[in-house]
PDB file of C-alpha atoms in Angstrom:
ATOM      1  CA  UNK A   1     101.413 178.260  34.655  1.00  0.00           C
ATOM      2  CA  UNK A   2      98.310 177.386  36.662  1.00  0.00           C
ATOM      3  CA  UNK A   3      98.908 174.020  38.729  1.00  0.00           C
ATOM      4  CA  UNK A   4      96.050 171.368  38.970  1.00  0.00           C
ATOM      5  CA  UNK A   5      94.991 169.092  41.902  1.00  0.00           C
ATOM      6  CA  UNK A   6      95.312 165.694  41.378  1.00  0.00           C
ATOM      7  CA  UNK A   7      92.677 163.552  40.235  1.00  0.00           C
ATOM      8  CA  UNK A   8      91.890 161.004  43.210  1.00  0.00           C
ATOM      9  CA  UNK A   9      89.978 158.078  42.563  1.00  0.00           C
ATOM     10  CA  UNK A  10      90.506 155.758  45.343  1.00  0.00           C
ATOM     11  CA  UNK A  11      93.287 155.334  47.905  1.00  0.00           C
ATOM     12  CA  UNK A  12      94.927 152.224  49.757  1.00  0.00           C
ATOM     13  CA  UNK A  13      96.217 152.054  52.940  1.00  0.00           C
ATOM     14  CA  UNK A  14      98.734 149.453  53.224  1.00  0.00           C
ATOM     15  CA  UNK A  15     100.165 147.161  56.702  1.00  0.00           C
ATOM     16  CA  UNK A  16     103.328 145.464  56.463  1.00  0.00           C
ATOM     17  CA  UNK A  17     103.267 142.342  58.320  1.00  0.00           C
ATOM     18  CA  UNK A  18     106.476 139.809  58.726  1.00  0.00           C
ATOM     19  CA  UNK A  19     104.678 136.342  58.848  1.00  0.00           C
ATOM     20  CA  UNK A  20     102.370 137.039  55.465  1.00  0.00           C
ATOM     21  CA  UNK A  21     100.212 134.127  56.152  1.00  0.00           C
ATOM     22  CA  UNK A  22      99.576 135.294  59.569  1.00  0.00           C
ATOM     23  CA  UNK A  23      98.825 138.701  58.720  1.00  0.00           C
ATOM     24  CA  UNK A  24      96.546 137.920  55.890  1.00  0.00           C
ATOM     25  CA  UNK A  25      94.476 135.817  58.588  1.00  0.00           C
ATOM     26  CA  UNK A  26      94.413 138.228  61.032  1.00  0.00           C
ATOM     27  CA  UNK A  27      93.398 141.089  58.483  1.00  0.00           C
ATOM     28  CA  UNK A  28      90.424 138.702  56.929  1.00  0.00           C
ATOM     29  CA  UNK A  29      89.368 138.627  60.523  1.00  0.00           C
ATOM     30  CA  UNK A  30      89.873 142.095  61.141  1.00  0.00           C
ATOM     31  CA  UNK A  31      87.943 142.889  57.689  1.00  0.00           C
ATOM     32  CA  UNK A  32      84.878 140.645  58.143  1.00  0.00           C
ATOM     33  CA  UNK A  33      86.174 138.721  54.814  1.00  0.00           C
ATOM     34  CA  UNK A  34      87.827 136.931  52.316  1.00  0.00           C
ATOM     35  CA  UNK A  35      90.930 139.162  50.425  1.00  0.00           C
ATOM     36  CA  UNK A  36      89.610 140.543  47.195  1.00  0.00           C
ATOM     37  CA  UNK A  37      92.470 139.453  45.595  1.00  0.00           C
ATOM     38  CA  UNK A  38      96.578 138.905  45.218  1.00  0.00           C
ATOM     39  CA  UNK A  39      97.949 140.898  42.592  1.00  0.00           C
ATOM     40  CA  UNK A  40     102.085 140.286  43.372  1.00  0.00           C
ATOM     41  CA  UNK A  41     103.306 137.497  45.436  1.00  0.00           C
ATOM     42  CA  UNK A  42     104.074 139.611  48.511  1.00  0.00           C
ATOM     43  CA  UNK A  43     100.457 141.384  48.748  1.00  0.00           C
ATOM     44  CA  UNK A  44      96.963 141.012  48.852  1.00  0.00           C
ATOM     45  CA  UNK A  45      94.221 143.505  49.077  1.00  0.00           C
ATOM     46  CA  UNK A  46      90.891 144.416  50.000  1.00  0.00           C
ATOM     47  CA  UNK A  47      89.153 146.698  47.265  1.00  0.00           C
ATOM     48  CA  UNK A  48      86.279 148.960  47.227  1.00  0.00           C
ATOM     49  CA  UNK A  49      85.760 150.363  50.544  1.00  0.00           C
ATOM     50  CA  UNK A  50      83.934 153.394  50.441  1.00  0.00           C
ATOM     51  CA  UNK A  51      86.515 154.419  47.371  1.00  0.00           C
ATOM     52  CA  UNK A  52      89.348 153.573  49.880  1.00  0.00           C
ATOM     53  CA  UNK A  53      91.112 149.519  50.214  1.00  0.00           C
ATOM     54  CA  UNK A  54      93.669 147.950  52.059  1.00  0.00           C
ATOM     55  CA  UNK A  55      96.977 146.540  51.455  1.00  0.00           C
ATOM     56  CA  UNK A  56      98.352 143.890  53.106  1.00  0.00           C
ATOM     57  CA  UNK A  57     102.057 143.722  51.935  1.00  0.00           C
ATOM     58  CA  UNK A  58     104.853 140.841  53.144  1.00  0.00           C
ATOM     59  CA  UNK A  59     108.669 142.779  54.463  1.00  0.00           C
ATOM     60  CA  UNK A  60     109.675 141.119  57.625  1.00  0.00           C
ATOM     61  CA  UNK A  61     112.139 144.255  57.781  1.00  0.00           C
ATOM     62  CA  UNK A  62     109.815 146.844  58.074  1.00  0.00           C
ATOM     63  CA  UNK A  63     106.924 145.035  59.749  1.00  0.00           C
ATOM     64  CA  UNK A  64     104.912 146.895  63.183  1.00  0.00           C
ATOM     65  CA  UNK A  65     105.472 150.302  61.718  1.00  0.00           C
ATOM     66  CA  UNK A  66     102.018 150.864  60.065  1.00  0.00           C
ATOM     67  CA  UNK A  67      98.902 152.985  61.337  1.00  0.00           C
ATOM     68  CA  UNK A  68      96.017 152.717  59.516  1.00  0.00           C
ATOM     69  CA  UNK A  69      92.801 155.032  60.202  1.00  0.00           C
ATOM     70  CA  UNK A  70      89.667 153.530  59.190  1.00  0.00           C
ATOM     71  CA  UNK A  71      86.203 155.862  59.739  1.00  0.00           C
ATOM     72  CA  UNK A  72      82.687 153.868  60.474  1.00  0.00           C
ATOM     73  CA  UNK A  73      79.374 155.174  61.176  1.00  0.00           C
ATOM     74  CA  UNK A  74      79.196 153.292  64.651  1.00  0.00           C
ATOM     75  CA  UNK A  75      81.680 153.161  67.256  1.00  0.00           C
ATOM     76  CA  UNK A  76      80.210 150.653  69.232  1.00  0.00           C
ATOM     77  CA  UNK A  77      78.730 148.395  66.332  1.00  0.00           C
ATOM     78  CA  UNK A  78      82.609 148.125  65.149  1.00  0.00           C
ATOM     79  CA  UNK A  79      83.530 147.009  68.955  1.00  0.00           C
ATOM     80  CA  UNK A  80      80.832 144.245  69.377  1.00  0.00           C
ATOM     81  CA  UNK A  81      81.646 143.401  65.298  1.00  0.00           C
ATOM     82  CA  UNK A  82      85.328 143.109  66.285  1.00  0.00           C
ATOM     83  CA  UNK A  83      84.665 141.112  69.695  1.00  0.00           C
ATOM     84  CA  UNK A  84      82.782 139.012  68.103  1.00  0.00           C
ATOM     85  CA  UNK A  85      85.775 137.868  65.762  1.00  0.00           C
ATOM     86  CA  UNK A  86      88.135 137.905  69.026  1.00  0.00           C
ATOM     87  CA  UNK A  87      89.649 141.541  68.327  1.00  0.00           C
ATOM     88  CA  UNK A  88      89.550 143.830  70.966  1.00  0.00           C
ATOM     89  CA  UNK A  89      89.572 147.703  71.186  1.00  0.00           C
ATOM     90  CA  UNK A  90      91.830 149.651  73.172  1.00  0.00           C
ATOM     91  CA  UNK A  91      92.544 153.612  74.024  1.00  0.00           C
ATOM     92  CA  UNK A  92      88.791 154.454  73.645  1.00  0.00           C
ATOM     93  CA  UNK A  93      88.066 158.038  73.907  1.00  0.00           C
ATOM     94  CA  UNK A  94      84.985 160.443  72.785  1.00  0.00           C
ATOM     95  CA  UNK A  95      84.730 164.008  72.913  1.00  0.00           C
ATOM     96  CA  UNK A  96      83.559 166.607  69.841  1.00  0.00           C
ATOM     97  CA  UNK A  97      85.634 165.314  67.587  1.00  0.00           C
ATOM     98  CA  UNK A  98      83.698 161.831  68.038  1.00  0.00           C
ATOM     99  CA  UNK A  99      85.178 158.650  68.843  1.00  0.00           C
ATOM    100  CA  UNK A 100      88.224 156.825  68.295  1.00  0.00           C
ATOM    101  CA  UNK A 101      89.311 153.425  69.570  1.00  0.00           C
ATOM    102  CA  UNK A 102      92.891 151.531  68.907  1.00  0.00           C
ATOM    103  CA  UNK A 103      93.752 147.561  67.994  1.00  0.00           C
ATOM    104  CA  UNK A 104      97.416 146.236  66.990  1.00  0.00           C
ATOM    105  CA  UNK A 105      97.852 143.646  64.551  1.00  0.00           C
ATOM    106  CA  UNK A 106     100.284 140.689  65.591  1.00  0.00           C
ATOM    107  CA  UNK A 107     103.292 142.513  64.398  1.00  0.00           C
ATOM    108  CA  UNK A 108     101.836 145.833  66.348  1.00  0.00           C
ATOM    109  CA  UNK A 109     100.716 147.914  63.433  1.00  0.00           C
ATOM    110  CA  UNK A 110      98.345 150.137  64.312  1.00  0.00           C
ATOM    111  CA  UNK A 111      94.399 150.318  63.675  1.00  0.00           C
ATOM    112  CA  UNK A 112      92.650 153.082  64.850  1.00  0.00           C
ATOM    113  CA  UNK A 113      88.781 153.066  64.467  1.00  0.00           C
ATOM    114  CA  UNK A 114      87.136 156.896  64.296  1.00  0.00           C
ATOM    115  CA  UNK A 115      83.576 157.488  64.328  1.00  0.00           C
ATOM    116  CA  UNK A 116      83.324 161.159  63.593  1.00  0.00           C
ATOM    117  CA  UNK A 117      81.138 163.702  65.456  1.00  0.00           C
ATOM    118  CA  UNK A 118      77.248 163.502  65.078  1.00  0.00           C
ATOM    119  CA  UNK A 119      76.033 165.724  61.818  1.00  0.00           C
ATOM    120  CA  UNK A 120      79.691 165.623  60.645  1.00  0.00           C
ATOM    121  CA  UNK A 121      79.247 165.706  56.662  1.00  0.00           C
ATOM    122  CA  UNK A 122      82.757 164.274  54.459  1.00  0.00           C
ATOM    123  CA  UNK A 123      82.894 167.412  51.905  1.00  0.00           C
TER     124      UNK A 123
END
């Protein structure tokens, strides 16, 4: 029997946060904007993101143990974006495999921000 691939057409990332409120602040400040909308009572999310969104979800027991990876064209537009809104970027590095850049969330999950190497092409 010949197996097939799945079918992807978008994915979420997801944060769990412990004071929802909080979090869904700190994420519309992290994001630029407003959510897109609440589906369940313990999550909100951010949709259509370059086929990929993010999930904010309420569970005070498992909060500070997400890492999230988001890719941008610019590095450094990102870090004057995110200053801007009172964020700030940590563990900066840059080498062939482009550039990467950290921020925690108030319950310490884990953003990093990659800028991939110059000419890289998503395939």
């Amino acid at each position: 029997m010949a197996e097939t691939a799945i079918t992807v057409q978008g994915v979420y990332t997801s944060a769990v946060v412990a004071d929802f409120e909080a979090g869904i602040a700190w994420y519309t400040r992290f994001m630029g904007r407003p959510v897109d909308d609440r589906p369940l009572p313990d999550m909100v999310q951010w949709r259509n993101m370059g086929g990929a969104g993010l999930q904010i979800w309420h569970d005070p027991n498992h909060a500070g143990h997400s890492i999230i990876t988001v890719v941008v064209p610019n590095l450094a537009v990102e870090k004057a974006r995110l200053s801007a809104a009172g964020l700030t970027l940590v563990n900066e590095a840059s080498g062939d495999f482009g550039g990467i850049a950290q921020l925690f969330d108030p319950d310490g999950n884990r953003i990093n921000i990659a800028e991939p190497p110059k000419g890289f092409v998503n395939r």
